[in-house]
Short mmCIF file of C-alpha atoms and ligand atoms in Angstrom, two decimals:
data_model
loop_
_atom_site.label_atom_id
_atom_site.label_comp_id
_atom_site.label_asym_id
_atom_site.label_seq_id
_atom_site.Cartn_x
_atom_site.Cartn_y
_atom_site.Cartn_z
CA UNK A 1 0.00 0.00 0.00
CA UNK A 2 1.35 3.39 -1.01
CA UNK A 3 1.71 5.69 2.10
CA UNK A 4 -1.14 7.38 3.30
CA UNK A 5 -0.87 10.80 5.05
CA UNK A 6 -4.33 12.04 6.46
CA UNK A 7 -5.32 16.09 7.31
CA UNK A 8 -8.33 15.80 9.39
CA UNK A 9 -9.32 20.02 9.56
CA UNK A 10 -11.59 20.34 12.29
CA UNK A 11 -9.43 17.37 14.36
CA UNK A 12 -11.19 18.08 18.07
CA UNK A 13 -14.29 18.21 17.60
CA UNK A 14 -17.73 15.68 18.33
CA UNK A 15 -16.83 14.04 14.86
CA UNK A 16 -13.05 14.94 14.50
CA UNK A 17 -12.10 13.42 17.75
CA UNK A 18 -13.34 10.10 17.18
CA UNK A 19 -12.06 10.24 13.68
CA UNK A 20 -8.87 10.93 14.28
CA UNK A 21 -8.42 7.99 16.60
CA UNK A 22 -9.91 5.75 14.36
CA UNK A 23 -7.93 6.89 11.58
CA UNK A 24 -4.72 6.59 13.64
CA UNK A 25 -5.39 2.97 13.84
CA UNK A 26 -5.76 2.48 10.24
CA UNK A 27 -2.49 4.37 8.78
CA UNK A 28 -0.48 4.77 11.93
CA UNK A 29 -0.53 8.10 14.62
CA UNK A 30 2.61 9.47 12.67
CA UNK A 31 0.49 10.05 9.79
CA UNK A 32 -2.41 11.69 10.94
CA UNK A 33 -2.30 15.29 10.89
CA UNK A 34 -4.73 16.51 13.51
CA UNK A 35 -5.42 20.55 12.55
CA UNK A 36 -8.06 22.71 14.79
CA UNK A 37 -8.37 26.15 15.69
CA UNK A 38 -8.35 25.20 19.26
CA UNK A 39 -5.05 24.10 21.26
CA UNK A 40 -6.55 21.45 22.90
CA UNK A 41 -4.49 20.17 26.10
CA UNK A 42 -5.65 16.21 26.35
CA UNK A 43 -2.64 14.26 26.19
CA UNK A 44 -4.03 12.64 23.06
CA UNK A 45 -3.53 15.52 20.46
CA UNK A 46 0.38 15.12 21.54
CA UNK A 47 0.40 11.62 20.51
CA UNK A 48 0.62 12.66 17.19
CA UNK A 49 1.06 15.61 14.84
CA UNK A 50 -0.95 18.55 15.92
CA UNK A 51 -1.14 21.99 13.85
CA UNK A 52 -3.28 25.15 14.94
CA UNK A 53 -5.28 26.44 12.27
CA UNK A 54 -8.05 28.25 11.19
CA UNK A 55 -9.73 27.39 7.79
CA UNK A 56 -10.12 31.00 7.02
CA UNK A 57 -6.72 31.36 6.78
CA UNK A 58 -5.73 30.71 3.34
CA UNK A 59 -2.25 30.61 3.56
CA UNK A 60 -1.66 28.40 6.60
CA UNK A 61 -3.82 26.04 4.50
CA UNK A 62 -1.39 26.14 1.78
CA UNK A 63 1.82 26.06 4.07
CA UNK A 64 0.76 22.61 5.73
CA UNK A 65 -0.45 20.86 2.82
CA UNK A 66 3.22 22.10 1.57
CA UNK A 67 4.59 21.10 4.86
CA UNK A 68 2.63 17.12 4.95
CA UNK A 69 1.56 16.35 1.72
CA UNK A 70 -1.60 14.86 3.18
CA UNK A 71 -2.89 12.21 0.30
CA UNK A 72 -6.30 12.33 2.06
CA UNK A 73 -8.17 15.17 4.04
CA UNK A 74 -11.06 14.93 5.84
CA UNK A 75 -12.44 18.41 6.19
CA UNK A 76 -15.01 18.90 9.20
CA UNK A 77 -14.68 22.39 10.91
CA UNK A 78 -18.17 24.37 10.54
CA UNK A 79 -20.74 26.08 12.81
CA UNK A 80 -23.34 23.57 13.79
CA UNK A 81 -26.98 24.50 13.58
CA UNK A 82 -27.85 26.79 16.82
CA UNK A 83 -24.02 28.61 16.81
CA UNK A 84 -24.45 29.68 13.26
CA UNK A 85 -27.76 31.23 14.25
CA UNK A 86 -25.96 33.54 16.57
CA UNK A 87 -23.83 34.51 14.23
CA UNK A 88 -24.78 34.49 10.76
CA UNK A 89 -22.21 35.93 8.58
CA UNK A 90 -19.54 34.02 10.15
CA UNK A 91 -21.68 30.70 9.84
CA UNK A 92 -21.71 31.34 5.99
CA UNK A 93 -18.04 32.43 5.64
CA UNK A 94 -16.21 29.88 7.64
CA UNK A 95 -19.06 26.77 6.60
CA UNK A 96 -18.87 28.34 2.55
CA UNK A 97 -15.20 29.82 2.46
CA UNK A 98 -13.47 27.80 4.48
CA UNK A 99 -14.65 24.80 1.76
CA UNK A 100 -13.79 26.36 -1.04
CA UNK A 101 -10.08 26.95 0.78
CA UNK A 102 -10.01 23.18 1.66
CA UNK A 103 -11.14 22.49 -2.20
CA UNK A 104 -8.67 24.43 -4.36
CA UNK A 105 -5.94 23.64 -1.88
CA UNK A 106 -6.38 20.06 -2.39
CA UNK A 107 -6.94 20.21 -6.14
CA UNK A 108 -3.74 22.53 -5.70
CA UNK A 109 -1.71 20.05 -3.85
CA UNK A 110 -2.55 17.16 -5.49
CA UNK A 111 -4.68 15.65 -2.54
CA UNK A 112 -6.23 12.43 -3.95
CA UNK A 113 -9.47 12.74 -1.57
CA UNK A 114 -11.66 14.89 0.48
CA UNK A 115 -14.43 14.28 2.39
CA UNK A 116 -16.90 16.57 3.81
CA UNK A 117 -19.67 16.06 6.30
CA UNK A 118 -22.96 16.85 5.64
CA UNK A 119 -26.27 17.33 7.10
CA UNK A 120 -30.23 16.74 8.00
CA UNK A 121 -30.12 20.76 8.15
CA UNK A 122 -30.36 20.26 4.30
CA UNK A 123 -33.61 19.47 4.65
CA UNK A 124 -36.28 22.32 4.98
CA UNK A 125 -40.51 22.98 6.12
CA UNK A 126 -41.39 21.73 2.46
CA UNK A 127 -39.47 18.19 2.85
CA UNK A 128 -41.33 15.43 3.16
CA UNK A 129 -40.69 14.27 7.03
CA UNK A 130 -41.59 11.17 7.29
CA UNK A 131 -38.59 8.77 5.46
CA UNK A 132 -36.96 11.52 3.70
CA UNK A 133 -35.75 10.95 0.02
CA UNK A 134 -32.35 11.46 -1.00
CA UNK A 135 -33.92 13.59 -3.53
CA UNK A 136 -36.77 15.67 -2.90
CA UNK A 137 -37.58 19.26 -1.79
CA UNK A 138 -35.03 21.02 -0.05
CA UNK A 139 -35.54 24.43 1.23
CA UNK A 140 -33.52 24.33 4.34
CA UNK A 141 -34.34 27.99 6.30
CA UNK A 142 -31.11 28.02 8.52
CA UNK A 143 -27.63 29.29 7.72
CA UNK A 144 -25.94 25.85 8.89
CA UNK A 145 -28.59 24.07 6.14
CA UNK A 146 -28.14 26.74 3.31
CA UNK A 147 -24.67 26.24 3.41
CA UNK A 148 -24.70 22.63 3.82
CA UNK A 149 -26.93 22.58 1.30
CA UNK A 150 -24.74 25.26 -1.15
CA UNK A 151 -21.70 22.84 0.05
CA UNK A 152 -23.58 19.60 -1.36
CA UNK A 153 -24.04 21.16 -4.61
CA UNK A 154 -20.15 22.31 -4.87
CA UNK A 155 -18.99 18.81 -3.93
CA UNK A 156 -20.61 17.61 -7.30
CA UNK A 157 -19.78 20.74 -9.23
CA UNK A 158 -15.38 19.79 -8.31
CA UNK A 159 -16.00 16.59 -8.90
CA UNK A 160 -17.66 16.86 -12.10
CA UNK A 161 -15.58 20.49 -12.90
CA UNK A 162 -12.37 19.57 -11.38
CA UNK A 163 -12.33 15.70 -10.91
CA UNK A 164 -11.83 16.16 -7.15
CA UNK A 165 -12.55 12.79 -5.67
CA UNK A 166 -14.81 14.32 -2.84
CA UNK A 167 -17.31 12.33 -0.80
CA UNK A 168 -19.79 12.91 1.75
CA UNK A 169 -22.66 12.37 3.97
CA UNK A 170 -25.81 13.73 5.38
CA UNK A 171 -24.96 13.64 9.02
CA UNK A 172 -28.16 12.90 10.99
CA UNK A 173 -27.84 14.02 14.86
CA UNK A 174 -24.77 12.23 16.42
CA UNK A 175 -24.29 10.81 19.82
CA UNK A 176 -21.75 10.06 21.44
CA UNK A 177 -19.47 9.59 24.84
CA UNK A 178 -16.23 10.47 23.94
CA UNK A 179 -16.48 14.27 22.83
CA UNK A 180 -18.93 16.80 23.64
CA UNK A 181 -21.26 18.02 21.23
CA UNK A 182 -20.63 21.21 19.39
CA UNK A 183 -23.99 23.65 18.79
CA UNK A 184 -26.19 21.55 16.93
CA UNK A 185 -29.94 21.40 17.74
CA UNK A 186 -29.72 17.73 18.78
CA UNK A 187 -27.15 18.15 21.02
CA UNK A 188 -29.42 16.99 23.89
CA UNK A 189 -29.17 13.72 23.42
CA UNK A 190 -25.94 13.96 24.41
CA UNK A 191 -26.02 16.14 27.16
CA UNK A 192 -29.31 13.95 28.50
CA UNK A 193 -26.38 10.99 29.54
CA UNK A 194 -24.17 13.29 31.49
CA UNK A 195 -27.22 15.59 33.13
CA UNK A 196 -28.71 11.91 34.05
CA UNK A 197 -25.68 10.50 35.20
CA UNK A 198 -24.63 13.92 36.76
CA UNK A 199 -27.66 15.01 38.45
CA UNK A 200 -30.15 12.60 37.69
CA UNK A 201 -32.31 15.47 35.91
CA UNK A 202 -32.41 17.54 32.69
CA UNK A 203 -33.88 20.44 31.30
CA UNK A 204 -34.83 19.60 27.47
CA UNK A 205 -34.60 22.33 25.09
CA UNK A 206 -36.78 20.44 22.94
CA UNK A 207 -40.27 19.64 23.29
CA UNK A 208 -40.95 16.27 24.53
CA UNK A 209 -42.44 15.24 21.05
CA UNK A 210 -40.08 16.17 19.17
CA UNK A 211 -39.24 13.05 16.78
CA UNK A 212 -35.43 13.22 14.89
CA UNK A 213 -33.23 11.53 13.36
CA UNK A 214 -30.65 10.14 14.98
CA UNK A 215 -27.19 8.25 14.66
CA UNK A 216 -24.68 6.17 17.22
CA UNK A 217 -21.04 7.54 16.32
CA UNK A 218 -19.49 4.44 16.14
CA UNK A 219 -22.15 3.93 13.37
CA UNK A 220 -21.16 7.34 12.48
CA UNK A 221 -17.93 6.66 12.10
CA UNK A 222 -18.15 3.39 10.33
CA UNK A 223 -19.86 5.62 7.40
CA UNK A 224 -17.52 7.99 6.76
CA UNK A 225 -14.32 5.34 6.87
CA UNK A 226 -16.71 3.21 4.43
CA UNK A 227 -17.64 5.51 1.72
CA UNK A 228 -14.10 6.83 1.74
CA UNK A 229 -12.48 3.55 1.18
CA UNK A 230 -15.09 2.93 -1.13
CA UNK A 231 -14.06 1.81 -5.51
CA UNK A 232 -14.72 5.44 -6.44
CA UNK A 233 -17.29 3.53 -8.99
CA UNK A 234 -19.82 2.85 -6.57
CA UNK A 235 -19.82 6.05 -5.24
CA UNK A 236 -22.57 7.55 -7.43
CA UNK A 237 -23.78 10.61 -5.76
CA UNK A 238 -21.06 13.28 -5.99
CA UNK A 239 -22.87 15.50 -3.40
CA UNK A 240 -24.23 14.06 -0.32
CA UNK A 241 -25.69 10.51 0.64
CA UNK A 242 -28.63 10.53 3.39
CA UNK A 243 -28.05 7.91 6.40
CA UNK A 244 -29.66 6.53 9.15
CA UNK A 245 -29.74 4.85 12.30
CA UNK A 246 -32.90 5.53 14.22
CA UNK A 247 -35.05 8.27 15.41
CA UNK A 248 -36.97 9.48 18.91
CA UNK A 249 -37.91 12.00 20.51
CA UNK A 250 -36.80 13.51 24.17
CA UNK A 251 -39.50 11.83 25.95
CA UNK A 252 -39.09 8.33 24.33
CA UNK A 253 -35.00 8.77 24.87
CA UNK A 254 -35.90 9.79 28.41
CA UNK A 255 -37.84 6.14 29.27
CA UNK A 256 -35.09 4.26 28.08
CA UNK A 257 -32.51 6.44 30.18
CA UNK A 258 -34.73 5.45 32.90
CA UNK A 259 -33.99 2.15 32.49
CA UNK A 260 -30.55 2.15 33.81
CA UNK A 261 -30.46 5.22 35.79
CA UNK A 262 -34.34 4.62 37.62
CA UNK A 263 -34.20 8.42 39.25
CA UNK A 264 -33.78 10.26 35.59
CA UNK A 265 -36.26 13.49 35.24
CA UNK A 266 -36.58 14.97 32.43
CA UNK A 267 -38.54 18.57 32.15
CA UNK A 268 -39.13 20.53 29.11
CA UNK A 269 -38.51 24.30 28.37
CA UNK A 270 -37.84 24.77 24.24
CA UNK A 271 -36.36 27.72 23.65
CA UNK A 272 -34.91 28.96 19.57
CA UNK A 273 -33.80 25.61 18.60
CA UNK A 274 -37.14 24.24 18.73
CA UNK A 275 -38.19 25.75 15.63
CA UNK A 276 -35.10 24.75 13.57
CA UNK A 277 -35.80 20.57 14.96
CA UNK A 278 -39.16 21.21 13.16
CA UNK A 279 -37.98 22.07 9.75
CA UNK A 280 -35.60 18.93 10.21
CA UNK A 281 -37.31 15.74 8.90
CA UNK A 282 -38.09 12.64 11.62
CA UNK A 283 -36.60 9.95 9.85
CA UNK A 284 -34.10 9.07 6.57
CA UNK A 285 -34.06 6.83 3.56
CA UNK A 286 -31.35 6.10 3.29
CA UNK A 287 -31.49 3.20 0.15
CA UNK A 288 -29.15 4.89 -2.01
CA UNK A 289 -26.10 4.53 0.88
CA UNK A 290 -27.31 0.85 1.37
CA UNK A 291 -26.94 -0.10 -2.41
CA UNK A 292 -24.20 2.25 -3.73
CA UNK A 293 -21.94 0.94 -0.74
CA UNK A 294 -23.19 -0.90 1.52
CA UNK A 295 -24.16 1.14 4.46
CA UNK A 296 -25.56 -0.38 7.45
CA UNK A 297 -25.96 0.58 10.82
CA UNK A 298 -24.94 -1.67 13.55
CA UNK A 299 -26.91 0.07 16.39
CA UNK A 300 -30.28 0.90 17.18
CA UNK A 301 -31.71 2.88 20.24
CA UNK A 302 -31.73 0.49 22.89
CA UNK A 303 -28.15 -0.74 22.03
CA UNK A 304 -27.25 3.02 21.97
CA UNK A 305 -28.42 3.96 25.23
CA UNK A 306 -26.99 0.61 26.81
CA UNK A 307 -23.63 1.80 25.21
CA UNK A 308 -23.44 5.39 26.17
CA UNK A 309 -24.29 4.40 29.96
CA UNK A 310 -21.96 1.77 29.84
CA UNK A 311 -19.13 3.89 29.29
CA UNK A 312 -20.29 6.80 30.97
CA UNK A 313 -21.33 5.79 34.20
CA UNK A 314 -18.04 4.42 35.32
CA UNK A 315 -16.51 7.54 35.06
CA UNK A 316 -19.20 9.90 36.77
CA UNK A 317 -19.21 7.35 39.55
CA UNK A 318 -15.32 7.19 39.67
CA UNK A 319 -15.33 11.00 39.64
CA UNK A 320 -13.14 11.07 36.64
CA UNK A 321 -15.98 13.28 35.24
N1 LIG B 1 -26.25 17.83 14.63
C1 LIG B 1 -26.37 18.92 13.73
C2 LIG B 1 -27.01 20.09 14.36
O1 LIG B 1 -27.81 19.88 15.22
C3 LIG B 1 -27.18 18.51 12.54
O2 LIG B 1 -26.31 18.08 11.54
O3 LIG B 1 -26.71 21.19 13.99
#
């Protein structure tokens, strides 16, 4: 096998930081260049190569693709859902700009792949909810969706355009217990585990009925390695495949907490991310990832919530958290 060097951009994040250990296991720690804008202290990131950067700036882009020669880059630093809300004009330029960066640089460089998450967001009030197509209306009515959606249709334009080998996937909401989640509108069904486990209470801010999407992120993972290891042949959709793993809502996620951890309460106040969970659909068909290459999830939501308190609890009770 002809060396691999990897550039995950976006390194320590919910996604990046699972990645990057699970690429470090395929090609080796030396050759996994972890890049964030964040100096993160865990003693992980010093394991291996670490390099500050910001995707806005251009030139420090440049210099370490000059500097590694990365053969592979997996490009995942955005503003979720809710943070891009607050902040609008930065959610477009870093989500929009800091692609098109990653892009030329890697047709620039010579990088042989790119992959780029992304999302459910794509999805608008007009998209059918229930077992959303791959294609179908899309009107998505928040920045994080308009540019994920904007990104989708770029990913085929370079491929098509430029030849760029890119790849990617419609993220649905991702938990998991090894990295906090980052803004995103389904970020409580992470923060339910730790509030349960913590406190044995949590304060939704979604409504109890509020039915999503969901995925486990080992599942999560398993996706992205797959369809980038994919024969580029039977990757047919140049802009974004829809997956799935499962969907609930707080309430229903809340009984099966209460399973394991008997005192859980959950309580309900929605607040501005309420309104951007019901332009998302409630569940994903996701035929097109099954067929093309082979996607399957392995979990579903009671394995899930078994998992997550399995390797949580130990460490709240252990006070390591
Ligand atoms: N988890 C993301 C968010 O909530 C959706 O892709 O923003």
């Amino acid at each position: 096998m002809s060396k691999e060097t990897v550039m995950i951009i976006g390194s320590c994040g919910q996604v990046g930081t699972e990645l990057t250990e699970s690429l470090r296991t395929l090609y080796g720690t030396s050759n996994v260049v972890a890049c964030d804008i964040r100096k993160p202290e865990a003693d992980f990131w010093s394991e291996g190569p670490f390099e500050q950067m910001d995707v806005l700036d251009v030139k420090k882009i440049a210099e370490l693709l000059k500097k590694y020669k990365p053969t592979q880059i997996y490009h995942l630093a955005a503003l979720l859902s809710a943070t891009a809300e607050k902040n609008p004009k930065l959610g477009w330029s870093l989500n929009m700009d800091g692609l098109f960066y990653v892009f030329d640089a890697a047709l620039e460089f010579g990088v042989k792949r790119v992959f780029w998450p992304s999302s459910i967001a794509v999805f608008g009030p007009n998209t059918p909810k229930q077992n959303t197509p791959q294609y179908c209306v899309m009107d998505p009515n928040t920045v994080y969706g308009i540019t994920k959606q904007t990104g989708e249709r770029y990913c085929e334009y370079y491929h098509k355009r430029y030849g760029l080998d890119v790849r990617s996937i419609r993220y649905p909401g991702l938990i998991g217990y090894k990295a906090e989640a980052g803004g995103g509108t389904t970020d409580y069904a992470v923060e339910i585990f730790h509030e349960a486990l913590k406190n044995g209470k949590y304060e939704c801010f979604l409504g109890e009925n509020t039915f999503l999407p969901m995925l486990y992120m080992p599942d999560a993972v398993k996706a992205t390695l797959e369809i980038t290891h994919a024969e580029s042949n039977l990757i047919k959709n140049r802009s974004s495949y829809n997956i799935s793993g499962f969907s609930f809502t707080p309430a229903l996620l809340a009984e099966k907490i209460k399973k394991h951890v008997s005192n859980f309460e959950i309580t309900y106040k929605p607040d501005h991310r309420q309104a951007i969970a019901d332009s998302w659909p409630q569940s994903i068909d996701d035929a097109e990832a099954r067929s093309d290459w082979g996607w399957k999830n392995d979990f579903d939501l009671d394995a899930m919530v078994a998992d997550m308190i399995k390797n949580l609890a130990p460490r709240y009770k252990t006070g390591e958290m």
